XYZ file of C-alpha atoms in Angstrom:
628
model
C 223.616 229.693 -20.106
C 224.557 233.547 -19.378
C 223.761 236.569 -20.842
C 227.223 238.508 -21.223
C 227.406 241.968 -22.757
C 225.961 243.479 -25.789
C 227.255 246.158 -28.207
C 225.616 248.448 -30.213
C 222.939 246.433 -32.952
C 224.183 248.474 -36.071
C 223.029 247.011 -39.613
C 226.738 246.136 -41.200
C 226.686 247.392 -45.121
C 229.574 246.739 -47.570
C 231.642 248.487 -50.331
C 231.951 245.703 -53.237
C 235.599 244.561 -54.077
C 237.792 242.165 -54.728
C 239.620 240.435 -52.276
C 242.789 237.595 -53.212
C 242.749 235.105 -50.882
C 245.859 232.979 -51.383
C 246.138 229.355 -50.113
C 248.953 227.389 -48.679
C 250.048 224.638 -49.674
C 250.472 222.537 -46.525
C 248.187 222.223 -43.787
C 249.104 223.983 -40.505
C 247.320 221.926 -37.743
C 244.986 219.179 -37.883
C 240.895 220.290 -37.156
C 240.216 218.178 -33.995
C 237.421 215.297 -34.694
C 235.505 217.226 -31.697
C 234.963 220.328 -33.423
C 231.188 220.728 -33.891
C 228.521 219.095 -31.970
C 225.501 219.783 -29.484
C 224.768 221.377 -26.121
C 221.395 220.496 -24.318
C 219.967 220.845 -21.167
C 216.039 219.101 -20.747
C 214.058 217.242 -23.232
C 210.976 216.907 -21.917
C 208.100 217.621 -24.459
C 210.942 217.652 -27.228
C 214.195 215.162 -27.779
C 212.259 212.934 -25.080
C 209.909 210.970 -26.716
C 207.042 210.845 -24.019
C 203.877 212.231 -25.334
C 201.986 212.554 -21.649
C 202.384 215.868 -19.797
C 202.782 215.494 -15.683
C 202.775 211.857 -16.078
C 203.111 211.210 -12.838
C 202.052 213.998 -10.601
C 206.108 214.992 -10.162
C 207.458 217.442 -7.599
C 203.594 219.411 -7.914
C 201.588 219.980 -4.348
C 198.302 217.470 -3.837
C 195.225 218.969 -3.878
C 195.876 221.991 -5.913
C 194.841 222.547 -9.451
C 198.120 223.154 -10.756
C 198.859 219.210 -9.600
C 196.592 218.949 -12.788
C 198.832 220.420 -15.527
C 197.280 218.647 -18.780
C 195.013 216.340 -17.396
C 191.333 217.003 -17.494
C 187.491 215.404 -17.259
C 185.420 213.481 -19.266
C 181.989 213.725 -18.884
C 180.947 213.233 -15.204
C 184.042 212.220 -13.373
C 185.852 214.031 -10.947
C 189.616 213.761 -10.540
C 192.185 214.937 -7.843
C 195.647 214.791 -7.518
C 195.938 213.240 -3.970
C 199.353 212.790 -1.486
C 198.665 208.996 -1.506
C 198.776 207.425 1.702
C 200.402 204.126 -0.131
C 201.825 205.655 -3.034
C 203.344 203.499 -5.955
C 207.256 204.278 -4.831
C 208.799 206.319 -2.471
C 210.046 208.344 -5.185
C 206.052 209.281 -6.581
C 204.331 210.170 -3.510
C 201.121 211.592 -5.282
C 198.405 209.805 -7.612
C 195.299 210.674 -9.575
C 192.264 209.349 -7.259
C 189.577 209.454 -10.120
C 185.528 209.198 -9.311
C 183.250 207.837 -11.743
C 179.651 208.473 -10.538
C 177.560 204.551 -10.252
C 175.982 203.782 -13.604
C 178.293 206.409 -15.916
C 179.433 204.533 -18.924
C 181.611 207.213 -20.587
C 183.082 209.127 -17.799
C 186.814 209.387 -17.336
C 190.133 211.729 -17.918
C 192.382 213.332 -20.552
C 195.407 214.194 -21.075
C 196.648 216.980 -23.526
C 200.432 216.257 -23.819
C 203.235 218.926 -24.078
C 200.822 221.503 -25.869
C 199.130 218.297 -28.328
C 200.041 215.366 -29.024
C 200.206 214.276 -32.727
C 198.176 210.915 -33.902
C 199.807 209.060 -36.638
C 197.907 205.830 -38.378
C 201.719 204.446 -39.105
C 202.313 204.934 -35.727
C 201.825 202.357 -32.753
C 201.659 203.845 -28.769
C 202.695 202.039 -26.439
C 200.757 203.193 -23.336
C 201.286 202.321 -19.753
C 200.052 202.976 -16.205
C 199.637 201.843 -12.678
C 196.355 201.669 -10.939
C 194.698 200.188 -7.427
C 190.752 199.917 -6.397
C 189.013 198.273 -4.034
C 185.844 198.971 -5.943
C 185.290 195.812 -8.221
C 186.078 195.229 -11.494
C 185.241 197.840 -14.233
C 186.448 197.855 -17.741
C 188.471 201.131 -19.005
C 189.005 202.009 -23.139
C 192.230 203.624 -23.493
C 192.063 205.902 -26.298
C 193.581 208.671 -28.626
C 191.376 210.874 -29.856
C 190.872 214.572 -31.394
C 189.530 217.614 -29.857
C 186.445 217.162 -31.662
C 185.689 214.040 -29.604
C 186.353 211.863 -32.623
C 188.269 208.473 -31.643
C 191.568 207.237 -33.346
C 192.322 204.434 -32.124
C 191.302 202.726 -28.601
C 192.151 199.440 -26.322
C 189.756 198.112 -24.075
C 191.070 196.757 -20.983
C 189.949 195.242 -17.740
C 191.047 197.311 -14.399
C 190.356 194.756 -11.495
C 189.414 194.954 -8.123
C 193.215 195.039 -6.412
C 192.458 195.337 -2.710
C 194.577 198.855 -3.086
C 197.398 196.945 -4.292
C 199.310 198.728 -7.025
C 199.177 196.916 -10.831
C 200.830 198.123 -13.547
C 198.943 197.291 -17.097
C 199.671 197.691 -20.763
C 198.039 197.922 -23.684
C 199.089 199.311 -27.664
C 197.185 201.888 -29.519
C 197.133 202.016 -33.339
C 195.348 204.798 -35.139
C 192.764 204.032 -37.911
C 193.126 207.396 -39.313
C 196.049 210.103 -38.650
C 194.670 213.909 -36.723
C 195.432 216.659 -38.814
C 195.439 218.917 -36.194
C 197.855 218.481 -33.065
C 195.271 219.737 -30.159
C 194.554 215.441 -29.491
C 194.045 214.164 -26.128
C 194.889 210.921 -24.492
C 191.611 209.392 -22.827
C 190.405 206.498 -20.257
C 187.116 205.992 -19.888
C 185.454 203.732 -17.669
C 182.367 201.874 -17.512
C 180.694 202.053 -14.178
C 177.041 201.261 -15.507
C 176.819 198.202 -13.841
C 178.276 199.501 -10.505
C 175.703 200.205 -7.332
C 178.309 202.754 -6.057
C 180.593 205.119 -6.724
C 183.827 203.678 -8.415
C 187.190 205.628 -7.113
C 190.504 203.796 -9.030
C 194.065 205.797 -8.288
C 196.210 206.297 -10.588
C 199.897 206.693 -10.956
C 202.727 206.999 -13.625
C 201.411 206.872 -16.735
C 203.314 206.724 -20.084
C 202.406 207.268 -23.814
C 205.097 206.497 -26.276
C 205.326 206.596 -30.136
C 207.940 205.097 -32.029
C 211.479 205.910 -31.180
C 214.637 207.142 -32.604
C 216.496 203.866 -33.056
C 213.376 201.901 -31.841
C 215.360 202.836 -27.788
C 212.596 201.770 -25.048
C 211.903 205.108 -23.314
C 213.768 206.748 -26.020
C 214.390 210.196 -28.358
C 211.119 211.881 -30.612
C 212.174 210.171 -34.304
C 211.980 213.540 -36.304
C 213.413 215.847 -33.650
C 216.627 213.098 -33.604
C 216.604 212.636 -37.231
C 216.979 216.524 -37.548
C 219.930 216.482 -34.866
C 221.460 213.784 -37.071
C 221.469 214.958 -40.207
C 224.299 217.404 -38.719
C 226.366 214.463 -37.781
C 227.084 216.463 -34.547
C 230.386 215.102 -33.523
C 229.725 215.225 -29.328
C 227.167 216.192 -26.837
C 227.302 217.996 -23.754
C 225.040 216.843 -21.194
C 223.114 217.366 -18.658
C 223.594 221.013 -18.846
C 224.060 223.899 -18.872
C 221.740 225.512 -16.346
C 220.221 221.670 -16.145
C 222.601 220.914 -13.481
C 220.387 222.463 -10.747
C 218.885 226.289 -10.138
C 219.143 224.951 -6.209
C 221.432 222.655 -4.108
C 218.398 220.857 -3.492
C 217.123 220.650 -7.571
C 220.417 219.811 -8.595
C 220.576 217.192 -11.422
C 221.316 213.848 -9.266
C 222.691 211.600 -11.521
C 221.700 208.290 -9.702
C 218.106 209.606 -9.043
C 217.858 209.357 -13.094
C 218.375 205.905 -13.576
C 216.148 202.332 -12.633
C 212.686 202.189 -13.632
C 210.782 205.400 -14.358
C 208.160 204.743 -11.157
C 211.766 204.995 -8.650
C 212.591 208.702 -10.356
C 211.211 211.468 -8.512
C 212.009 214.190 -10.953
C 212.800 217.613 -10.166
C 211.540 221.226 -10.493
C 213.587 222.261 -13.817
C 215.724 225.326 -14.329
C 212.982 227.283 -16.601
C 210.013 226.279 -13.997
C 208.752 223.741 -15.242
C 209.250 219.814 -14.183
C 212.154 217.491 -15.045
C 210.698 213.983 -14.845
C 214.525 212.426 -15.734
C 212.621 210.181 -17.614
C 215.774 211.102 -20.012
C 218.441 210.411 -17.147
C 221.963 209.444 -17.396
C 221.536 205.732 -19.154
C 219.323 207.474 -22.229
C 221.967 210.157 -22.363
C 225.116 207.350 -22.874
C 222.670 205.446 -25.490
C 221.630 208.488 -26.751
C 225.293 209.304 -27.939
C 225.966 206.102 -29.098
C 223.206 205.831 -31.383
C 224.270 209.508 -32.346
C 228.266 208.200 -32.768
C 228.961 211.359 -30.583
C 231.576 211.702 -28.289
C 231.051 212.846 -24.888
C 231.453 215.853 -22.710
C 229.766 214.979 -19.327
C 229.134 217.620 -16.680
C 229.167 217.027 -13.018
C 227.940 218.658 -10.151
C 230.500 220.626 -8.796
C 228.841 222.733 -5.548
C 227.896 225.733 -6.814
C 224.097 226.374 -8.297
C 222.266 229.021 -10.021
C 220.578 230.381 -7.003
C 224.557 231.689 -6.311
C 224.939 229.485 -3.144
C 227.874 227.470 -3.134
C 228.914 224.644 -0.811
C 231.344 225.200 1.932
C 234.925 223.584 1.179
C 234.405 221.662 4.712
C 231.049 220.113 3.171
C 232.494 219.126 -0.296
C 232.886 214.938 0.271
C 229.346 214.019 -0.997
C 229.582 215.770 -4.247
C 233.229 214.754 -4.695
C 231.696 211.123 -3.965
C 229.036 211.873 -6.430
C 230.879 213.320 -9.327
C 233.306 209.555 -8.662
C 229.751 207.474 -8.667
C 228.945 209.536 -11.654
C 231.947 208.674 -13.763
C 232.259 205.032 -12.290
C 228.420 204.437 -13.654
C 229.712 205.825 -17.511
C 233.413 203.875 -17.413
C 234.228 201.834 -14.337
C 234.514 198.473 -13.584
C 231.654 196.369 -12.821
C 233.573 194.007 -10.271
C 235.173 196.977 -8.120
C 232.926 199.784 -8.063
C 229.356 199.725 -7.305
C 228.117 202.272 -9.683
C 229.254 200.168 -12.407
C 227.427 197.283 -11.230
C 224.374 199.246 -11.524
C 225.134 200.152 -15.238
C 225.921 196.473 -15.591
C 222.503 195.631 -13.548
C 220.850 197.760 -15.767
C 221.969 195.721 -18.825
C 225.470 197.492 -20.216
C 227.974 195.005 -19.110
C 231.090 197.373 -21.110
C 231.839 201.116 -20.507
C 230.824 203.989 -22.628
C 233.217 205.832 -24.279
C 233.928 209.236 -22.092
C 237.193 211.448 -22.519
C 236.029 215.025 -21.160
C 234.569 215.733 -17.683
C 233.128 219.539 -17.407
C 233.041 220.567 -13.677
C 230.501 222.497 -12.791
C 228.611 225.101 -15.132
C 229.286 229.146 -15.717
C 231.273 229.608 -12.656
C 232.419 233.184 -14.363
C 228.812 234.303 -13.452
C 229.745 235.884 -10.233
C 232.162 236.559 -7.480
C 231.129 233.514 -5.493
C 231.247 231.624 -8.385
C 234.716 232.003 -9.319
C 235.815 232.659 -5.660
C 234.631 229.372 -4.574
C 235.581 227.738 -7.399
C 239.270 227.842 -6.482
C 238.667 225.020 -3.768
C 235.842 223.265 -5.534
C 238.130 223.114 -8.609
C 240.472 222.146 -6.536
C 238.788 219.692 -4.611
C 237.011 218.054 -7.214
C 239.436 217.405 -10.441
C 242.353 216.219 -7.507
C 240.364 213.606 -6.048
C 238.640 212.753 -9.813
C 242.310 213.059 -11.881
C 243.434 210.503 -9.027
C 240.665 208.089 -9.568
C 240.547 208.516 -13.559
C 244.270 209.150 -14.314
C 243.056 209.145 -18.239
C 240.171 211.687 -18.371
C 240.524 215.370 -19.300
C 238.736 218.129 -17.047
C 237.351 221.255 -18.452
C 236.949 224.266 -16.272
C 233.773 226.859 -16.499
C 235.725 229.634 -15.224
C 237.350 232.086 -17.776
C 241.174 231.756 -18.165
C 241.120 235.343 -16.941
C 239.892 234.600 -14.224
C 241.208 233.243 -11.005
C 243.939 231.041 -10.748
C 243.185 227.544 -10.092
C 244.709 224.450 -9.127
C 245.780 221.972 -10.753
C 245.910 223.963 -13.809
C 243.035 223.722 -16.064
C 243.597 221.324 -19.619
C 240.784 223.358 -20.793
C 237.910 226.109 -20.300
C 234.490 226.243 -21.414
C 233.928 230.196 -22.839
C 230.242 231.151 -23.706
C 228.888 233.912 -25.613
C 225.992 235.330 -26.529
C 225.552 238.774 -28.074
C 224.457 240.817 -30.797
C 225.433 240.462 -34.785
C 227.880 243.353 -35.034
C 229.848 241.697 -31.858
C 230.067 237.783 -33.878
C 230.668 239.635 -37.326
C 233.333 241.574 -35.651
C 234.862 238.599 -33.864
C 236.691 236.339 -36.144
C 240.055 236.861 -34.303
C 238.686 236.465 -31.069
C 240.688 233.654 -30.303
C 243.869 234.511 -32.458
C 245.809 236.287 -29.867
C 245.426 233.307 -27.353
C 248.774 232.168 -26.461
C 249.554 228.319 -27.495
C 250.856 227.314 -24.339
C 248.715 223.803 -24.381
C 245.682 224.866 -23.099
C 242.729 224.350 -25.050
C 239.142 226.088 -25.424
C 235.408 224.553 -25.759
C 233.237 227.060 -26.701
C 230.267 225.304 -24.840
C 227.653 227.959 -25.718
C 227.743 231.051 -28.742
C 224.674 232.504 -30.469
C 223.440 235.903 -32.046
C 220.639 237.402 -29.327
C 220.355 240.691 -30.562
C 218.662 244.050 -28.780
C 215.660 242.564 -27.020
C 216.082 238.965 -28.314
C 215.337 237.332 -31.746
C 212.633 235.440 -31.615
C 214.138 232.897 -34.574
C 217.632 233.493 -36.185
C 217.687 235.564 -38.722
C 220.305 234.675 -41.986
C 221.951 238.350 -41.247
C 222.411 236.739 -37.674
C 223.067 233.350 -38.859
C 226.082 234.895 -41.472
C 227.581 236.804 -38.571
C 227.859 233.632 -36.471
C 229.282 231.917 -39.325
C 231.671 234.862 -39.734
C 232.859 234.072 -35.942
C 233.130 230.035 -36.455
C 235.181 230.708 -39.620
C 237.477 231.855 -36.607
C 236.614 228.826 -34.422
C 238.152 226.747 -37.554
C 241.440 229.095 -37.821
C 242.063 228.468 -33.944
C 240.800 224.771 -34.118
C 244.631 224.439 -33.026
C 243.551 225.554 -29.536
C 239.603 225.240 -30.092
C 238.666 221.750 -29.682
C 235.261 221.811 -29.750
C 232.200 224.478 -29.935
C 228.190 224.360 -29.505
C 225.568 226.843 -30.443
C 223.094 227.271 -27.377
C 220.549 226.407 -26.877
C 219.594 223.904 -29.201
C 215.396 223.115 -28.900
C 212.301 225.453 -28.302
C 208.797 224.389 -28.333
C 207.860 227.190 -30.461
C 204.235 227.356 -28.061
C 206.403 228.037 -25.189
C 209.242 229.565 -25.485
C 212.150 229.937 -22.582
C 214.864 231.300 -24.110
C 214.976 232.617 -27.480
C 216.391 232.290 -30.168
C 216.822 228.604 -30.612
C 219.163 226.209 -33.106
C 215.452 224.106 -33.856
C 212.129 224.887 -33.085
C 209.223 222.177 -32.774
C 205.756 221.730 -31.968
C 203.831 218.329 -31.458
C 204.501 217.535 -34.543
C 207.013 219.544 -36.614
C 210.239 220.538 -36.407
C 211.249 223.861 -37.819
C 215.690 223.976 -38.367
C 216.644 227.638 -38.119
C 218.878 229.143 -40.633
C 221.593 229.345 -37.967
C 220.923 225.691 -37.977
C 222.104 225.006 -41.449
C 224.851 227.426 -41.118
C 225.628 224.854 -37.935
C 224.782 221.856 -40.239
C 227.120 223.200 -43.524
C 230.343 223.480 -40.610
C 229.724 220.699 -39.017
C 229.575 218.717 -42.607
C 232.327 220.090 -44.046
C 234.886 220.412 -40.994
C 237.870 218.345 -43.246
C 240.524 217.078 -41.130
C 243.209 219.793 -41.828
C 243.575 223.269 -41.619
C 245.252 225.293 -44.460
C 246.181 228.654 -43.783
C 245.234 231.337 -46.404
C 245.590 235.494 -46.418
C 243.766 236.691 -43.365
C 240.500 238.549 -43.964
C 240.920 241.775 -42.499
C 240.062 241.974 -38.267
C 237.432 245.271 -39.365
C 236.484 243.858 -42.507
C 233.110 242.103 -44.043
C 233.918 239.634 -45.978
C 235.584 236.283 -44.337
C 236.445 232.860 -45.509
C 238.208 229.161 -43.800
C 240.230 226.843 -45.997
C 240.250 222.857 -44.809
C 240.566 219.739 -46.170
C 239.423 216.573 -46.155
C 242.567 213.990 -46.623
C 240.503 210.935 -47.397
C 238.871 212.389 -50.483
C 241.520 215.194 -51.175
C 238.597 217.710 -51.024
C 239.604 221.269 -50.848
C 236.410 223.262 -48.421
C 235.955 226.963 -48.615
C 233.442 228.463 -46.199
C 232.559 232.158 -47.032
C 230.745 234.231 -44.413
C 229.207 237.323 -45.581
C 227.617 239.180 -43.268
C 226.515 242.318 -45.241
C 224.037 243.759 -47.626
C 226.098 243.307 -50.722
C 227.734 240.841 -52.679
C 231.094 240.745 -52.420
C 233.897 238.998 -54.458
C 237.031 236.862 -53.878
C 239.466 235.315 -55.888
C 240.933 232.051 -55.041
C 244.874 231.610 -55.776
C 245.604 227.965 -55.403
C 249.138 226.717 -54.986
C 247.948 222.967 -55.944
C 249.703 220.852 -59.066
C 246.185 219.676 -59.632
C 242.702 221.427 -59.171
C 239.021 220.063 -60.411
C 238.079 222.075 -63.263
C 234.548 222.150 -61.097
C 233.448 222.160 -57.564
C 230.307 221.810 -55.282
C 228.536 225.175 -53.909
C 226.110 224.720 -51.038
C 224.527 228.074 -50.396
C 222.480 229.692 -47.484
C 221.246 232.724 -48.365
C 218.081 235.377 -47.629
C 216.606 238.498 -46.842
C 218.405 240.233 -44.177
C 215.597 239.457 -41.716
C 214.891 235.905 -43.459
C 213.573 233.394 -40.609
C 212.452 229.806 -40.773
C 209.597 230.032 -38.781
C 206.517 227.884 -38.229
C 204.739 229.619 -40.790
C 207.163 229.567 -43.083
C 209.641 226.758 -42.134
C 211.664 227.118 -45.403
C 212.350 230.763 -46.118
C 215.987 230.123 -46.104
C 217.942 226.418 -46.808
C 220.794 225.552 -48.032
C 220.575 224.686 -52.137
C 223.320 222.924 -53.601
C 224.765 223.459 -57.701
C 227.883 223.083 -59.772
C 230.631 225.866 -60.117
C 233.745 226.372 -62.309
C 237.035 226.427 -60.178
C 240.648 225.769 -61.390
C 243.987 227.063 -59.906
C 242.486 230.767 -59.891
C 239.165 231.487 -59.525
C 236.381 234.107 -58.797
C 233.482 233.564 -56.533
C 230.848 236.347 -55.478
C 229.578 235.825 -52.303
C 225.428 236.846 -52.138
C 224.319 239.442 -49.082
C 223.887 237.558 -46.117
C 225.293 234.138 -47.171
C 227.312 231.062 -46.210
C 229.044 229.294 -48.766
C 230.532 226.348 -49.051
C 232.890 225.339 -52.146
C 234.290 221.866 -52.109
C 236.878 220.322 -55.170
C 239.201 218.000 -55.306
C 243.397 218.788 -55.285
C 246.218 216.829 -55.729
């Protein structure tokens, strides 16, 4: 994501009147099926289900204490994160050497998850890990259990003497009582009372899962995909965004994410923290299935955050990639390699893919788009020859320089403050229809000095701007707010479409105002009188064929309520009609301590061929009746 400019943050207040808005009576353009859908970039400690923090000692430097990131003692052991001299895969070099003192009975390690982890008595974990000893046999009770020191639920297993041999064991956890508090820790505790010496066991990748979204093995948090769902987001752009790599070296390597989890060696994340791409590409293609979302993957293209881009001379191995890359997500098993994996790996049949994004934000800076010329170039020739069928986006600006072949599309982002979105409608009316077509990949209200949660005057500006996104859906195919998650206990980037914690997820309003568009996209466009470029009050007219359902969406982005009448040039209009309506406070927030200060509510109006409707301060409306 980028930061472009901001303009003045000026509160926007309205002089009430009426305003006619007259209807066509035949569509104009079909809305494309694409319209509204998601952007992400990491999930761990959100979308990504696992509960344990620094699971397996990823990418962090032995010996140090910030190799221990969430994992702590129990009662007299001692624990170090150690560069193992026989580690459990090339890919995990380090492991957890743990020391329980001869004749301790209740000494071990903890782990406090991504901030807490929530214990739920409906719930069953399933827990994992790899050890080796040449100490004897011991027995070890894997446990959940609250920062009180009360235990939840345990599993008592036996952790033999492996000659330093690496065993991976399982065992299930089930609550007898949920935590109502999140701060829980995951425990093993080991009882060395009969030992004469000191018992040292290492330990490597361990793994705590709950139940998952779909019941997916090393799968999506249930309420955090439930939440996503409920939007019926209509594709997903993966990996990123900024998760394609901050380095040349931490780039997102697509066939580094895939195999079992002990053979990924994770990477040091965008934001600082550690990727374990425990969500890698095969989650991701699941992920959209399960979602029904279409796909817009991004590949590496040779340029990074860090602004150092890859000589044209020294392009072949990401060209190569970006081929493996698609070949994993659509080619064929018996004449490309990186299909047999996917096949290897259990998905016989292709996904579904149609868009390929190349690269990420190479407006950002004159390397960027200088560079991109030949990596654009480079890339989508030797790609369109290999996939004659796939589209290419390009993450320069149309603007910008000219490339070869020319782009099918370009990815615009946006973020700035809520006079720029409530002044934007018509951003992309003046666009010239020459065939070229627009994602807008990444949009949100920021404000002066960041909002820490949308706000509804915020959220109503942004819905002023997609009412303009719908208009142009004739050369807008497809648009994401950005970025979607924030663990509201640490916070990246602010604001966010849904916060969470360990256990709660808090939708924003700019999430319902997301959530009403995306709902209520119809499958035609009718044009209507334009609201005014400088004025406050705007509106979208669509409909949805199969049920003959007329949508308005009002956005008003001001401090008063303002009125519009409805001329309809139908033969037949419902004598009533569904209102959903977000409204608040001009600084309303849905915030942790208040999650619902602003949602959508949903009642019964009177419509007909000409009608009134007043439009509340700092709403989003959406009226829906059936024509003929």
């Amino acid at each position: 994501m980028s930061l472009l400019k901001f303009l003045p943050f000026v509160a926007i207040v309205s002089c009430a009147q009426a305003v006619t808005v007259s209807v066509s009576a035949t569509a104009s353009h079909a809305v494309p099926t694409t319209l509204f859908g998601l952007m992400f970039e990491s999930g761990d400690g959100g979308l990504y289900a696992e509960l344990l923090q620094n699971r397996a000692f990823q990418q962090v430097t032995a010996g140090t204490s910030a190799a221990l990131t969430a994992w702590d003692t129990v009662n007299d052991a001692s624990i170090v994160v150690i560069a193992d001299s026989s580690p459990v895969s090339v890919a995990l070099p380090n492991s957890l050497e743990v020391t329980i003192p001869a004749g301790s009975s209740d000494s071990g390690f903890s782990n406090s998850g991504y901030l807490g982890i929530k214990i739920d008595s409906s719930w069953t974990y399933n827990a994992s890990f790899y050890y080796k000893s040449s100490s004897g046999s011991v027995k070890a009770t894997v446990g959940l259990q609250t920062s009180a020191g009360e235990s939840l639920a345990s599993s008592t297993i036996a952790l033999d003497d492996t000659d330093d041999a690496w065993v991976q064991t399982y065992t299930t956890l089930t609550p007898s009582a949920s935590a109502d508090a999140m701060d829980n820790y995951f425990t093993i505790v080991i009882d060395a009372s009969d030992a004469t010496s000191d018992v040292i066991i290492d330990f490597a990748m361990f793994s705590l899962f709950p139940p998952t979204y779909k019941g997916r093995t090393n799968g999506m948090r249930i309420d955090i995909a439930e939440t996503l769902a409920e939007m019926k987001p209509a594709f997903f752009r993966f990996p990123g965004g900024n998760n394609l790599g901050e380095s040349v070296s931490t780039r997102w390597k697509w066939n580094a994410t895939l195999g079992p989890l002990v053979d990924r060696p994770g990477r040091v994340g965008d934001w600082g923290y550690v990727n374990t791409d425990g969500l890698g590409l095969l989650e991701y293609l699941y992920w959209c299935e399960d979602m029904g979302m279409d796909m817009i993957m991004a590949v590496y293209d040779g340029y990074s955050l860090d602004g150092v881009a890859i000589a044209e001379d020294d392009m072949e191995p990401y060209i190569a990639s970006a081929i493996g890359q698609i070949n994993f997500v659509v080619g064929d098993p018996t004449t490309s390699a990186a299909a047999a994996w996917r096949a290897a790996l259990g998905r016989e049949e292709p996904f579904n893919l149609t868009y390929v994004e190349i690269g990420n934000e190479d407006f950002t800076s004159t390397t960027a788009s200088s560079t991109y010329v030949y990596r654009w170039e480079d890339i989508v020739s030797n790609l369109s020859a290999t996939f004659p069928d796939l589209q290419f986006i390009a993450t320069t600006y149309q603007s910008g320089p000219v490339l070869t072949p020319t782009p099918q599309h370009y990815d615009n982002h946006i973020y700035d403050t809520i006079d720029w979105f409530a002044e934007n409608s018509f951003a992309y009316d003046s666009y010239e229809r020459n065939s070229t077509t627009y994602f807008q990949g990444e949009y949100a209200v920021v404000a002066d000095g960041r909002l820490e949660y949308p706000t509804m005057w915020g959220s109503s500006a942004e819905a002023v701007y997609m009412t303009g996104l719908e208009r142009n859906s004739d050369i807008v195919f497809a648009a994401s707010y950005a970025p979607l998650l924030n663990h509201v206990n640490a916070s990246e980037w602010t604001p966010n479409l849904v916060g969470f914690d360990s256990g709660t997820v808090y939708p924003s309003t700019s999430y319902y105002v997301q959530k009403l568009f995306s709902l209520n996209k119809g499958d035609e466009y009718y044009p209507s009188t334009l609201p005014s470029e400088d004025g406050t009050i705007f509106w979208s007219v669509v409909k949805n064929t199969t049920s003959n359902e007329l949508i308005i969406k009002v956005a008003n982005p001001t401090d008063e309520e303002q009125t519009l009448t409805f001329d309809l040039p139908f033969s037949s209009v419902a004598e009533t009609g569904t209102l959903q309506l977000l409204t608040g406070s001009q600084n309303a927030s849905n915030t942790p301590a208040i999650p619902n200060a602003v949602v959508p509510t949903t009642s019964q109006l009177t419509v007909g061929s000409t009608f009134d409707y007043e439009a509340p301060g700092y709403s989003v409306s959406v009226i829906s009746f059936v024509v003929n």
